[in-house]
Every structure is written in C-alpha cells, then in structure tokens.
Coordinates of C-alpha atoms in Angstrom, one line a residue:
Chain A
X1 CA 121.3 92.9 12.2
X2 CA 122.8 96.1 13.6
X3 CA 125.7 98.3 12.7
X4 CA 128.0 97.2 14.7
X5 CA 131.6 100.1 13.9
X6 CA 133.6 98.7 16.6
X7 CA 134.8 95.4 17.9
X8 CA 136.4 96.1 20.8
X9 CA 139.6 93.9 23.6
X10 CA 139.7 96.0 26.5
X11 CA 139.4 95.0 30.4
X12 CA 139.0 97.9 31.2
X13 CA 135.7 98.2 29.1
X14 CA 134.2 101.2 29.1
X15 CA 137.0 103.9 30.3
X16 CA 138.9 107.1 29.5
X17 CA 139.7 106.5 25.8
X18 CA 136.5 104.2 24.7
X19 CA 134.3 107.7 26.1
X20 CA 136.4 110.3 25.5
X21 CA 138.4 109.3 22.1
X22 CA 136.8 106.4 20.1
X23 CA 132.6 107.1 20.7
X24 CA 133.1 110.3 19.2
X25 CA 135.0 110.0 16.8
X26 CA 132.7 107.3 15.7
X27 CA 129.7 108.7 16.2
X28 CA 129.2 105.7 18.2
X29 CA 125.6 105.4 19.5
X30 CA 124.9 102.4 21.3
X31 CA 127.5 100.4 23.2
X32 CA 127.1 96.1 24.0
X33 CA 129.5 95.2 26.9
X34 CA 129.2 91.2 26.5
X35 CA 130.0 90.0 29.6
X36 CA 129.5 87.1 30.6
X37 CA 130.2 87.4 34.7
X38 CA 129.4 91.5 35.0
X39 CA 125.6 90.3 33.0
X40 CA 125.0 88.1 36.2
X41 CA 125.9 90.6 38.5
X42 CA 123.4 92.9 39.1
X43 CA 125.3 95.2 40.5
X44 CA 128.5 95.5 38.2
X45 CA 126.0 95.8 35.1
X46 CA 123.5 98.5 36.8
X47 CA 126.7 100.6 37.5
X48 CA 128.1 100.3 33.6
X49 CA 124.2 100.7 32.5
X50 CA 124.5 104.1 35.1
X51 CA 127.1 105.5 34.8
X52 CA 126.5 106.3 30.8
X53 CA 126.3 110.1 29.5
X54 CA 122.6 110.2 28.5
X55 CA 123.0 110.1 24.7
X56 CA 124.0 106.4 24.7
X57 CA 122.8 103.0 25.2
X58 CA 124.4 100.8 27.3
X59 CA 123.9 96.8 27.7
X60 CA 125.7 94.7 29.6
X61 CA 125.1 91.3 27.6
X62 CA 126.4 87.6 28.0
X63 CA 127.9 86.3 25.5
X64 CA 124.4 84.8 24.0
X65 CA 123.1 87.3 24.5
X66 CA 124.4 89.8 22.7
X67 CA 124.7 87.0 20.1
X68 CA 120.9 87.2 20.4
X69 CA 120.5 90.8 20.1
X70 CA 123.3 91.7 17.4
X71 CA 121.6 88.8 14.8
X72 CA 118.2 90.5 15.3
X73 CA 116.4 92.5 13.9
X74 CA 118.5 96.3 13.4
X75 CA 118.2 99.5 14.2
X76 CA 119.6 103.2 12.8
X77 CA 122.6 102.5 15.8
X78 CA 125.7 103.0 16.1
X79 CA 127.2 100.3 17.7
X80 CA 130.5 99.7 20.2
X81 CA 131.1 96.4 21.1
X82 CA 133.6 96.1 23.7
X83 CA 134.9 93.2 25.9
X84 CA 137.7 92.1 28.2
X85 CA 138.4 88.6 27.1
X86 CA 140.2 87.1 23.9
X87 CA 136.9 84.0 24.7
X88 CA 134.1 86.2 24.2
X89 CA 134.7 87.6 21.1
X90 CA 135.5 84.0 19.7
X91 CA 132.6 82.3 20.9
X92 CA 130.1 85.5 18.8
X93 CA 132.5 84.4 16.3
X94 CA 130.9 81.2 16.9
X95 CA 127.9 82.1 16.8
X96 CA 128.0 83.1 13.3
X97 CA 128.1 87.4 14.2
X98 CA 129.8 89.1 11.8
X99 CA 132.9 90.8 12.9
X100 CA 135.0 92.0 10.1
X101 CA 137.3 93.6 12.8
X102 CA 138.4 93.7 15.6
X103 CA 140.7 96.4 17.4
X104 CA 142.7 95.4 20.3
X105 CA 143.4 97.8 23.1
X106 CA 144.1 97.5 26.5
X107 CA 144.9 94.7 28.4
X108 CA 146.5 95.1 31.6
X109 CA 149.2 92.7 33.6
X110 CA 147.7 89.1 34.9
X111 CA 149.2 86.8 36.5
X112 CA 150.3 84.1 33.3
X113 CA 150.3 87.2 30.8
X114 CA 152.7 88.4 28.4
X115 CA 153.7 91.8 27.1
X116 CA 153.2 91.5 23.0
X117 CA 153.0 95.8 22.7
X118 CA 152.8 98.6 24.8
X119 CA 149.9 97.8 27.1
X120 CA 149.0 94.7 25.6
X121 CA 149.8 91.3 27.0
X122 CA 148.5 87.9 26.5
X123 CA 148.6 84.5 27.5
X124 CA 149.3 81.5 25.3
X125 CA 146.1 80.3 24.8
X126 CA 144.9 83.6 24.5
X127 CA 147.3 84.6 21.6
X128 CA 147.0 81.4 20.1
X129 CA 143.2 82.8 20.1
X130 CA 143.4 85.9 19.1
X131 CA 145.7 83.6 15.8
X132 CA 143.2 81.5 15.1
X133 CA 140.6 84.7 14.3
X134 CA 143.0 86.1 12.5
X135 CA 143.3 82.9 10.4
X136 CA 140.1 82.8 10.1
X137 CA 140.2 86.2 7.5
X138 CA 139.3 88.6 10.0
X139 CA 141.8 91.8 10.9
X140 CA 142.9 92.2 14.2
X141 CA 144.1 95.3 14.7
X142 CA 145.8 96.1 18.1
X143 CA 145.7 99.2 18.6
X144 CA 144.9 101.6 22.0
X145 CA 143.5 105.4 20.3
X146 CA 142.5 106.6 17.1
X147 CA 145.5 108.2 16.8
X148 CA 147.9 105.6 17.4
X149 CA 150.1 103.6 14.4
X150 CA 147.5 100.4 14.1
X151 CA 149.4 96.8 14.3
X152 CA 148.2 94.3 12.4
X153 CA 148.3 91.2 14.2
X154 CA 149.2 88.2 11.0
Chain B
X1 CA 171.3 132.1 30.8
X2 CA 173.4 130.8 34.5
X3 CA 174.4 127.3 35.6
X4 CA 172.0 127.7 37.9
X5 CA 169.1 128.9 35.9
X6 CA 169.6 126.0 34.3
X7 CA 169.1 123.6 37.4
X8 CA 166.2 125.3 38.1
X9 CA 164.6 125.0 35.0
X10 CA 165.5 121.2 35.3
X11 CA 164.2 120.6 38.3
X12 CA 161.2 122.7 37.4
X13 CA 160.6 120.8 34.0
X14 CA 160.8 117.4 36.6
X15 CA 158.4 118.8 39.4
X16 CA 155.4 119.7 36.5
X17 CA 155.9 116.8 34.2
X18 CA 156.4 114.2 37.0
X19 CA 152.6 115.0 38.8
X20 CA 154.0 113.4 41.1
X21 CA 155.1 115.8 44.5
X22 CA 152.7 118.3 44.0
X23 CA 149.1 117.5 46.0
X24 CA 147.3 115.0 43.2
X25 CA 146.3 118.7 42.3
X26 CA 149.9 119.7 40.2
X27 CA 148.2 118.1 36.2
X28 CA 145.4 120.6 36.6
X29 CA 148.2 123.6 37.9
X30 CA 152.3 123.3 37.4
X31 CA 151.1 121.1 34.2
X32 CA 149.2 123.8 32.3
X33 CA 151.2 125.7 30.3
X34 CA 150.1 129.8 31.8
X35 CA 151.7 127.8 35.6
X36 CA 154.4 125.9 34.2
X37 CA 155.5 128.6 31.6
X38 CA 155.2 131.3 34.9
X39 CA 157.4 129.1 36.8
X40 CA 159.7 129.1 33.9
X41 CA 160.0 132.7 34.1
X42 CA 160.4 133.9 37.2
X43 CA 163.2 131.5 36.8
X44 CA 164.3 133.5 34.5
X45 CA 163.7 136.9 35.5
X46 CA 161.1 138.5 32.9
X47 CA 157.7 136.4 34.9
X48 CA 155.6 138.6 32.3
X49 CA 157.0 137.5 29.1
X50 CA 157.4 133.5 30.7
X51 CA 152.8 134.0 32.0
X52 CA 152.4 134.9 27.7
X53 CA 154.6 132.8 26.5
X54 CA 153.0 129.9 28.7
X55 CA 148.9 131.4 27.7
X56 CA 149.9 131.4 23.6
X57 CA 150.6 127.6 24.6
X58 CA 148.0 127.3 26.7
X59 CA 145.6 127.8 23.8
X60 CA 147.2 125.5 21.9
X61 CA 146.0 123.1 24.2
X62 CA 142.8 123.7 25.1
X63 CA 141.5 121.0 24.3
X64 CA 144.3 119.1 25.9
X65 CA 142.4 115.1 27.5
X66 CA 145.3 112.6 28.9
X67 CA 143.7 109.1 29.0
X68 CA 145.4 106.2 30.2
X69 CA 149.4 107.3 29.0
X70 CA 149.4 108.4 25.9
X71 CA 148.0 112.5 24.4
X72 CA 148.9 114.2 21.9
X73 CA 152.3 116.5 22.9
X74 CA 154.2 117.5 25.8
X75 CA 152.0 120.8 27.2
X76 CA 154.8 121.8 29.9
X77 CA 157.9 121.3 27.3
X78 CA 156.0 122.9 25.5
X79 CA 154.8 126.1 27.3
X80 CA 158.9 125.8 29.5
X81 CA 161.2 126.2 25.9
X82 CA 158.0 128.5 24.5
X83 CA 158.8 130.8 28.0
X84 CA 162.5 130.6 27.5
X85 CA 162.7 131.6 23.8
X86 CA 160.4 134.2 24.2
X87 CA 163.2 135.7 26.8
X88 CA 165.8 134.6 25.3
X89 CA 165.9 135.0 21.6
X90 CA 163.5 138.5 22.1
X91 CA 159.9 137.3 20.4
X92 CA 156.7 137.8 20.9
X93 CA 155.2 134.9 23.5
X94 CA 152.6 133.5 20.1
X95 CA 156.1 133.9 17.6
X96 CA 158.0 131.8 20.8
X97 CA 155.2 129.7 21.4
X98 CA 155.5 128.6 17.5
X99 CA 159.2 128.5 18.5
X100 CA 158.7 126.0 20.6
X101 CA 155.2 123.8 19.2
X102 CA 157.8 120.9 18.2
X103 CA 159.4 120.3 21.2
X104 CA 155.9 119.5 22.5
X105 CA 156.7 116.3 20.0
X106 CA 159.1 115.5 22.1
X107 CA 157.6 115.4 25.4
X108 CA 155.7 112.0 23.9
X109 CA 158.8 110.3 23.3
X110 CA 160.2 111.0 27.0
X111 CA 156.5 110.1 28.8
X112 CA 156.5 106.4 26.1
X113 CA 159.8 105.6 27.1
X114 CA 158.5 106.1 31.0
X115 CA 155.8 104.0 29.8
X116 CA 158.1 101.3 29.0
X117 CA 161.0 102.0 31.3
X118 CA 159.1 102.3 34.4
X119 CA 158.1 98.3 33.9
X120 CA 161.6 97.9 35.8
X121 CA 161.0 98.9 38.2
X122 CA 157.8 96.0 38.5
X123 CA 160.0 93.5 36.9
X124 CA 162.1 93.9 40.2
X125 CA 159.6 94.9 43.2
X126 CA 158.2 91.0 41.8
X127 CA 161.6 89.4 41.8
X128 CA 163.3 90.5 45.2
X129 CA 159.0 89.5 45.9
X130 CA 159.5 86.0 45.2
X131 CA 163.0 85.9 46.5
X132 CA 161.6 87.5 50.1
X133 CA 163.7 90.0 50.2
X134 CA 160.4 92.2 51.3
X135 CA 160.5 94.9 48.5
X136 CA 159.7 98.1 49.9
X137 CA 156.5 100.1 47.3
X138 CA 157.4 103.2 48.3
X139 CA 160.6 103.0 47.2
X140 CA 159.3 101.1 44.2
X141 CA 156.6 103.6 43.1
X142 CA 158.0 106.7 44.6
X143 CA 161.4 107.5 45.6
X144 CA 163.3 105.4 41.8
X145 CA 161.4 106.0 39.5
X146 CA 160.7 109.5 40.7
X147 CA 164.6 109.7 40.7
X148 CA 165.1 108.3 37.8
X149 CA 162.7 111.0 36.5
X150 CA 164.8 113.5 37.1
X151 CA 167.1 112.7 35.1
X152 CA 164.7 112.1 32.0
X153 CA 164.1 116.2 32.7
X154 CA 167.3 116.7 33.2
X155 CA 168.1 115.3 29.7
X156 CA 165.1 116.5 28.2
X157 CA 166.6 120.0 28.6
X158 CA 170.1 119.3 28.0
X159 CA 168.9 118.0 25.1
X160 CA 166.9 121.0 24.5
X161 CA 168.6 123.4 25.2
X162 CA 171.8 122.8 22.6
X163 CA 169.0 122.4 19.6
X164 CA 167.5 126.2 20.9
X165 CA 171.8 127.0 21.0
X166 CA 172.4 125.8 17.6
X167 CA 169.9 128.0 16.8
X168 CA 170.6 130.7 18.7
X169 CA 172.4 132.5 15.4
X170 CA 170.5 131.4 13.0
X171 CA 167.5 133.7 14.7
X172 CA 169.9 137.1 16.1
X173 CA 171.1 136.6 11.4
X174 CA 167.6 136.4 10.3
X175 CA 165.9 138.1 13.4
X176 CA 163.0 139.7 11.7
X177 CA 162.1 137.3 8.9
X178 CA 162.4 135.1 11.4
X179 CA 160.2 137.1 13.5
X180 CA 157.8 136.9 11.0
X181 CA 157.3 133.8 9.8
X182 CA 157.2 132.1 13.8
X183 CA 154.6 134.7 13.8
X184 CA 152.4 134.2 10.7
X185 CA 152.8 129.8 12.1
X186 CA 151.8 130.9 15.6
X187 CA 148.9 132.2 14.6
X188 CA 148.1 129.1 12.4
X189 CA 148.9 127.4 15.7
X190 CA 145.9 129.3 16.9
X191 CA 143.4 128.7 14.5
X192 CA 143.7 125.3 14.5
X193 CA 143.2 124.6 18.8
X194 CA 140.1 127.0 18.0
X195 CA 139.1 126.1 15.0
X196 CA 139.0 122.0 16.3
X197 CA 136.9 123.0 19.1
X198 CA 134.7 123.7 18.0
X199 CA 133.9 121.8 15.2
X200 CA 134.1 119.2 17.3
X201 CA 131.2 120.3 19.3
X202 CA 129.6 119.5 15.5
X203 CA 126.7 121.8 16.8
X204 CA 125.7 125.9 15.0
X205 CA 124.6 127.1 17.3
X206 CA 127.5 127.1 19.4
X207 CA 129.6 128.7 16.2
X208 CA 127.4 131.2 16.0
X209 CA 127.7 132.3 19.6
X210 CA 131.5 131.8 19.9
X211 CA 131.6 134.5 16.8
X212 CA 128.4 136.8 17.7
X213 CA 130.9 136.9 22.2
X214 CA 133.9 137.4 19.9
X215 CA 132.4 140.6 18.5
X216 CA 131.1 141.5 21.4
X217 CA 134.2 141.4 23.2
X218 CA 135.8 143.5 19.7
X219 CA 133.7 145.9 19.7
X220 CA 133.1 146.4 24.5
X221 CA 136.4 145.0 26.0
X222 CA 134.9 143.5 28.6
X223 CA 136.8 143.2 31.8
X224 CA 137.8 140.5 32.9
X225 CA 136.7 140.3 36.2
X226 CA 132.8 141.2 34.6
X227 CA 133.4 138.5 32.7
X228 CA 134.4 135.7 35.5
X229 CA 132.4 137.4 38.5
X230 CA 129.4 136.2 35.1
X231 CA 131.1 132.7 34.3
X232 CA 131.2 132.4 38.2
X233 CA 127.0 133.2 38.6
X234 CA 127.0 130.8 35.8
X235 CA 128.5 128.3 37.2
X236 CA 127.9 127.9 40.5
X237 CA 123.3 128.7 39.4
X238 CA 123.9 125.4 37.2
X239 CA 126.0 123.2 40.1
X240 CA 124.0 124.5 43.3
X241 CA 122.8 120.8 44.0
X242 CA 126.0 119.1 43.9
X243 CA 128.0 122.4 45.8
X244 CA 124.6 122.1 48.6
X245 CA 125.4 118.6 48.9
X246 CA 127.6 116.9 51.9
X247 CA 127.9 113.2 52.0
X248 CA 125.3 111.8 55.4
X249 CA 127.9 108.5 56.3
X250 CA 126.4 105.3 57.5
X251 CA 127.3 104.4 61.0
X252 CA 130.0 101.9 61.1
X253 CA 129.8 100.0 63.9
X254 CA 132.7 98.6 64.0
X255 CA 136.0 101.0 63.0
X256 CA 139.1 99.7 63.7
X257 CA 141.3 102.5 60.7
X258 CA 141.3 106.1 62.4
X259 CA 140.1 109.5 60.3
X260 CA 143.8 108.9 60.5
X261 CA 144.4 106.3 59.1
X262 CA 142.2 107.5 55.9
X263 CA 143.5 110.8 54.8
X264 CA 147.4 109.3 55.1
X265 CA 147.0 107.0 52.1
X266 CA 144.5 109.6 50.9
X267 CA 147.9 111.9 51.0
X268 CA 150.2 109.3 49.6
X269 CA 147.6 108.1 46.5
X270 CA 147.8 111.8 45.6
X271 CA 151.5 111.9 45.8
X272 CA 151.9 109.5 44.3
X273 CA 149.4 107.6 42.1
X274 CA 151.1 108.6 38.7
X275 CA 155.1 108.0 40.3
X276 CA 155.5 104.8 38.5
X277 CA 153.3 104.7 35.8
X278 CA 154.1 102.4 33.1
X279 CA 152.5 100.1 30.7
X280 CA 152.2 96.3 32.4
X281 CA 150.4 97.8 35.5
X282 CA 149.3 101.7 35.2
X283 CA 148.2 102.9 38.1
X284 CA 148.8 99.2 39.9
X285 CA 151.8 100.0 42.3
X286 CA 150.2 103.5 43.2
X287 CA 147.0 101.4 45.2
X288 CA 149.4 99.6 46.8
X289 CA 151.8 102.1 47.8
X290 CA 148.3 103.9 48.7
X291 CA 147.3 100.6 50.2
X292 CA 151.1 100.3 52.6
X293 CA 149.3 102.0 55.9
X294 CA 146.4 100.0 55.9
X295 CA 147.2 96.7 55.7
X296 CA 150.5 97.2 58.0
X297 CA 148.2 99.0 60.6
X298 CA 146.1 96.0 60.5
X299 CA 148.4 93.1 59.7
X300 CA 151.6 93.5 63.1
X301 CA 152.9 90.3 61.3
X302 CA 156.1 91.1 58.5
X303 CA 154.7 88.3 56.2
X304 CA 151.6 88.8 56.3
X305 CA 152.0 92.5 56.0
X306 CA 153.8 91.9 52.6
X307 CA 151.3 89.3 51.1
X308 CA 148.5 92.3 51.5
X309 CA 150.4 94.9 49.9
X310 CA 151.4 92.9 47.4
X311 CA 148.1 92.1 46.5
X312 CA 147.1 95.4 45.3
X313 CA 150.2 95.8 43.3
X314 CA 147.9 94.5 40.1
X315 CA 147.1 95.9 37.3
X316 CA 145.2 99.2 38.3
X317 CA 144.0 102.9 36.1
X318 CA 141.1 104.6 36.9
X319 CA 140.4 108.9 37.2
X320 CA 142.9 109.5 39.8
X321 CA 139.9 112.0 41.8
X322 CA 136.3 111.3 40.5
X323 CA 137.6 107.3 41.4
X324 CA 138.7 107.7 44.9
X325 CA 135.6 106.0 46.2
X326 CA 137.0 102.2 45.0
X327 CA 140.5 103.1 47.2
X328 CA 137.9 104.3 50.1
X329 CA 135.7 101.3 49.4
X330 CA 138.3 98.5 48.9
X331 CA 139.9 100.6 52.4
X332 CA 136.4 99.3 54.1
X333 CA 136.7 95.8 52.7
X334 CA 140.1 94.8 53.6
X335 CA 139.1 96.2 56.7
X336 CA 136.5 93.7 57.3
X337 CA 138.2 91.3 55.5
X338 CA 140.2 91.5 58.8
X339 CA 138.1 90.8 61.4
X340 CA 137.0 88.0 60.1
X341 CA 133.3 89.2 57.9
X342 CA 133.7 87.7 54.8
X343 CA 133.1 90.4 51.8
X344 CA 133.1 90.0 48.4
X345 CA 136.0 89.2 45.8
X346 CA 138.5 92.7 46.4
X347 CA 139.8 92.0 43.2
X348 CA 136.8 92.0 40.8
X349 CA 135.2 95.0 42.2
X350 CA 138.1 96.9 41.5
X351 CA 138.7 95.7 39.0
X352 CA 134.9 96.4 37.8
X353 CA 135.0 99.9 39.0
X354 CA 138.0 101.7 37.6
X355 CA 136.6 101.2 34.3
X356 CA 133.3 103.0 34.9
X357 CA 135.2 105.8 37.2
X358 CA 138.0 106.5 34.3
X359 CA 135.5 106.2 31.8
X360 CA 133.2 109.1 33.6
X361 CA 135.5 110.7 35.4
X362 CA 137.8 111.6 32.3
X363 CA 134.7 113.1 30.4
X364 CA 134.1 115.6 33.8
X365 CA 137.7 116.3 34.9
X366 CA 139.7 116.5 32.4
X367 CA 137.1 117.3 29.1
X368 CA 135.3 120.2 31.3
X369 CA 136.5 120.8 34.5
X370 CA 140.3 121.6 33.5
X371 CA 139.0 123.7 30.3
X372 CA 136.8 125.8 31.7
X373 CA 138.5 126.8 35.0
X374 CA 142.2 127.5 32.1
X375 CA 140.7 129.3 30.3
X376 CA 138.5 132.0 32.4
X377 CA 143.0 132.1 33.7
X378 CA 144.2 132.9 30.6
X379 CA 141.6 135.6 29.7
X380 CA 142.9 136.9 32.7
X381 CA 146.5 135.7 31.1
X382 CA 146.1 137.8 28.2
X383 CA 144.7 140.9 29.5
X384 CA 147.0 141.3 31.0
X385 CA 145.8 141.2 34.6
X386 CA 147.8 138.8 36.1
X387 CA 146.6 138.3 39.7
X388 CA 143.7 137.4 38.1
X389 CA 143.8 134.4 37.5
X390 CA 144.5 133.4 41.1
X391 CA 140.6 133.0 41.5
X392 CA 140.5 130.2 38.7
X393 CA 142.9 128.5 39.5
X394 CA 142.5 128.1 43.6
X395 CA 139.2 126.8 42.2
X396 CA 139.9 124.4 40.2
X397 CA 142.0 123.6 43.0
X398 CA 139.5 123.4 45.6
X399 CA 136.6 121.4 43.0
X400 CA 139.4 118.8 42.4
X401 CA 140.5 118.2 46.5
X402 CA 137.0 117.7 46.7
X403 CA 135.8 115.2 44.6
X404 CA 138.7 112.7 45.7
X405 CA 138.7 113.7 49.2
X406 CA 134.9 113.3 49.5
X407 CA 134.8 110.2 47.5
X408 CA 137.1 108.5 49.5
X409 CA 135.2 109.2 52.5
X410 CA 132.2 109.1 51.2
X411 CA 133.4 105.7 49.5
X412 CA 135.1 104.3 52.9
X413 CA 131.3 105.0 54.7
X414 CA 129.5 104.8 52.3
X415 CA 130.8 101.9 49.5
X416 CA 128.8 100.9 46.6
X417 CA 125.9 103.3 46.8
X418 CA 129.1 106.0 46.7
X419 CA 129.8 104.8 43.9
X420 CA 126.4 104.8 41.9
X421 CA 125.5 109.0 44.4
X422 CA 128.9 110.0 42.3
X423 CA 128.6 108.3 39.3
X424 CA 124.6 109.9 39.2
X425 CA 125.7 113.1 40.3
X426 CA 128.0 113.3 37.8
X427 CA 126.0 111.7 35.0
X428 CA 123.4 114.8 36.2
X429 CA 125.8 117.4 36.4
X430 CA 124.8 120.9 34.1
X431 CA 127.8 122.0 34.0
X432 CA 129.1 119.4 32.0
X433 CA 125.6 119.8 30.2
X434 CA 125.7 123.0 29.0
X435 CA 129.7 123.1 29.1
X436 CA 129.8 124.1 25.1
X437 CA 127.8 126.8 24.9
X438 CA 129.9 128.2 28.0
X439 CA 133.6 127.1 26.8
X440 CA 133.1 128.5 23.0
X441 CA 131.5 132.0 25.2
X442 CA 134.9 131.9 26.9
X443 CA 137.4 131.1 23.8
X444 CA 135.9 134.5 22.1
X445 CA 136.3 136.5 25.5
X446 CA 139.1 134.4 25.0
X447 CA 139.9 135.6 21.5
X448 CA 138.9 138.9 21.0
X449 CA 141.3 139.5 24.1
X450 CA 143.8 138.1 22.0
X451 CA 142.6 140.1 18.9
X452 CA 142.9 143.5 21.2
X453 CA 145.6 142.9 22.7
X454 CA 147.6 142.3 19.3
X455 CA 146.0 144.3 17.5
X456 CA 149.0 146.5 16.4
X457 CA 150.7 143.2 15.2
X458 CA 147.9 141.9 13.5
X459 CA 147.7 145.4 11.7
X460 CA 150.7 144.9 9.6
X461 CA 150.5 141.7 8.4
X462 CA 147.0 142.0 8.3
X463 CA 146.6 140.7 4.0
X464 CA 149.5 137.9 5.5
X465 CA 146.8 136.4 8.5
X466 CA 144.0 135.9 6.6
X467 CA 145.5 134.1 4.5
X468 CA 147.2 132.0 6.6
X469 CA 143.6 132.2 8.9
X470 CA 142.0 130.6 5.8
X471 CA 144.7 127.9 5.4
X472 CA 144.1 126.8 8.9
X473 CA 140.6 126.6 8.2
X474 CA 140.8 124.7 5.5
X475 CA 143.6 122.1 7.1
X476 CA 141.4 121.3 10.5
X477 CA 138.3 120.9 8.2
X478 CA 139.2 118.5 6.1
X479 CA 141.6 116.3 8.9
X480 CA 138.8 116.0 10.7
X481 CA 136.7 114.6 7.5
X482 CA 138.8 111.8 7.1
X483 CA 139.3 111.7 10.4
X484 CA 135.9 110.4 10.8
X485 CA 136.0 108.7 8.0
X486 CA 139.1 106.5 8.3

C-alpha cells in the first residue's frame, strides 16, 4: 500500500496550481497520473514524465495499472493521485483502492457540462457519480488551492 | 488631488491590472508594485515617494505567484494606494505600505468577480454563434471585457478614494500616533514576508546565508551596482548554455503562412492572453483570438472561418510565455490540416500539453525569473539609486519576450520536439536549481539596505521594532506549521 496523501480531480493534471501550491505544501514526492488515454500514448506520457522536476517521481498509469501499483508493496513516498475524470477515480474505488478524501480542483467547460462551482463544470453523469462516491462515506471536497474555502459535497 | 489625476490613476490601475494591452510583459512590469507605484507617483508629482512606497509593497509581495487566476492579494492596487497614501498623507513609505495593505484584499474580490463576469461574454458569444450571427472573437475577447474592466477599475479607485477621504480627518487628527502604529505594522508585515520566504526554503544553510549576507551588507554598505554585476555574472554563468542556444528550425516542404502571420498571431496572444479570462474557459477565448488571422488566411469561406475559430474557443489554460510552443505547433497542425494531411486530434494535443507547460512554466517564470529580477530592482530602489532599476527590469522583459517568441517559432517549425526541448531546458536550468541560494542572498542585501536607509527611524523605536519582529516571527512560524498539518 502506498501512502496516498491527496487524490485530486483536475483536467489540467500537473499544472501550475498543483506544482506551485499543493506539492510543496503537502511535501509530495510521488505523483501518479491516472489516465487510460495518456498511459496508452507514449508521446504524451513521456512528455508528462519528462516535464516533472528532478525530485518528483511521476508515473502515468492506466486505471488498472495504478490500482495494482498502489496496492502493491509500500515505499516511504508521499503520493498524490491525480486524474482528469471522475470515472477513473470511481473505477479506482471499485478496485478497492482505499481513498478517503477526494479533492475536486478543476474541471473545465466542455460541451454537455454545466457549471457547479467556480471552475468546476460537470456533466449530469459526472455529478451523479461524484454524489454516489460522496454517499459511500468518502469526503468529496471542492477546493482549487490550499488557501481556498473548502466546499464539501454531500 | 485633481480630477485629472483621479482619471489618470484609474486609467493606470486599469492598464496595470488588465495585463492586456501591454504586450504580455505588463504582468512582469506594470503589475509589479515598484512600477505601478512609480507611475502613481508620477501622476501625483512625486515619483520618488511613489517608487519607494511601491518597493515596500513589493517586498510584502516578494513571493507573489498567481496560478490559474488565483492569488493572495492585489499587489498592484496596494502599490497605487500606498503611493497615494504616502504622498497625500505625508507618510513614510513603510507606513504608506502598511496603510494600503488591506486594499490588496479588495483587489481579490475584483479579480474573482472579473473571472465570473467575463463568462457573460462567453455566453453572449455562444448565443450569437448558435444563431448564425457571426460574432467577432476580437470583440468578445478583446474589446468588451476591457471596457468592462475599465469601469470596474474606476469603481475600485472611487471606493478606495472614498475610504481614504473618510480616514483623512482621522489621519490628520492623530497623525503622530497613527504614523507610529502604521510604521510598526509595516515592519511587522515586512518581517512576515521575508520570514515566510526563508521558511519555505526549508534549508538551514540558506537561512545562514541570508544572515551572513545581511551582516556583510550592514557592515560594508556594498554598492548596489556591484551587487547587480555580481548577480548578473552568476546568472549568465549559470544560464550560459541557454543564452547561446539558437533553435535550428527544420525546413518545411510547404508553407502557406509567412512569418508575418506567425508574428501577428503571437502579438495578439501576448496582448490579449488574459483579456477575457474567466472561470468557464480561462484563456480559451484568447487562444481563438490569436488563431483568428491564421484561420482567415487559410480559409476564404466565411462559414468555415467561423466554425474553425469557434473550435478554438474551448477551455484552455497555460503559462502564456513558456507554453507558446503549443501555439506554434497548433498553427502548423492547422496548416497541415488545410493542405489535407491527415493530422492528429488538435484538441487532444492542446489539452495534453497545456497542463504540462503551465506546471513547468509557473514554477519557472513566476517563481524564479520574476522574483529574481524584481528583487534586484528592489535593491536599487531601496538604496535610492533609482536609475539602476532599468537594468534588471529590461533584462526581465528581454527574457520573457525571448522565451515567448522563440517558443512560438520553434513550436511552428519543430512541432512536438520544440516542447520536449523546452521542457528539458527548463528542467535542467541551473538558475532554477540554485534559485533559493541566490534569492536568499539578494534578500540579505535588500533587508540590509532597508535597515541602513531607515536606520534613523528604527533607532528611535528600537524596542518596539524588536517586539514586532519577534511577534512576526512567531506568527509566521505558527501559521506555516499549522498549514502543513492541515
């Protein structure tokens, strides 16, 4: 079991807010990007891994591989899970990955999505899924940056 | 204060905080307290006091970073108010900065409000698009949001002036007492700012270096020009490879767009990247705006033009200077698509790259470059060698423009490789690696100069200053510790 410090849903993945605010604050040293599409795309996953700072381990894994990786033996790193979609996180939960808290940090506007909070846009399905996750006793928190106010989804 | 100076001040706040219409470097120059304070001082006919007030505000915001449209406080508004308070209330710059500090939080509301209200333009654009009314992206990304922002900025300045007017009598009545209080608050804020920067480096050696350099400065009162020369030598030594690097463009076998089109598109992006910044699309409209001339050149049919520009209005967010290879690459993909080459999914590429460029970019331009050069400018300003700030500020401008322009062109000619190269360059950049050391050294000189220049004030109030420093230290320490726990 890896030591999961934060699980974040953000469609910009490892972008400025995460790099500059969350990672130093939580002293994260390993990031797992859970994304089937990018994991299958060698160029993209290379780009993501290449772009990470030297003292940060970054892995781009599919949902299945990341579940296996997280559940396999422990190491002493502090892990950040980050994914573009609510669905991937839900699949991860179904694979019995113990996540207790989900941070919803940014979901941009797409066709079919509507606005729920500042910079959080979801389709009806995504919102329903997130509600279901919250119903399972997992705390779902909408918060862009550490200093922002936390809105807990119920 | 005359009506003319009021109008000029509100124009100044609009121009500085808009970060549009200033060629992409406004955020690194006009928006920084030294410069906005200086310009406010110019309007109020005391450029030096304005600059000094601005520089104290800049120390309070020394580690200012804004990511994805969020920040701690509006440093630009704070600087303008500080300059005004210092000049109009006859305060010391430190007192003026302390007076203006709360106004920074008013600025956050404006910014958040702006990010919300700009969504209106997105909605209007979409409505018109759906009704086949052919909306112009330049109007909805450029013109309208800027006009609205101008009115909002004027409103902010009116409100701020109103508050200042209310406080005016109070300030005159209890001038001495309030001056003393503001001075101590200012000292406390400076302390908090510096201590939190040092604390965040989490390295004892760096803190020791800071104090060592601070004492050397206090003992020798080393010349600011000498400090700058030493720093520039260090910086150019560390980034020697990056300076010499000229990207060798691959020759393309087809070219419809010429260099002028690319430069024009870059020019639009630099000027309007945050013009219609909003929570729904962030820089989406700006991206479409920068693609407008490209699309218009490629396609002659109005319907196709409209559809293609609209395609680019989707959500987009990146660091506007480091992320430019994305734009260049997308332009070349659009060109290939026009020719009929079967290209990859443009939207997928764009979205995949933008986060990477933002994560890497923000941690370089905003976290390393801007504080580095601005703090050198601060040393000159605090040391009252005002002409000296020209050097670091123009170097910062040159660096930003170079990064932005070279990325754009190399993205167009080299495609994916441009991004990979850029990533490796920045990742292995030595300035970034040694930044904590260099920066704490600069801060040491800066605080040393600040103490020397304000020595007569500090001496009168030594015990209180000592108490305030201890309070600031304890406060910062407890706050940062509790932050980590939660």
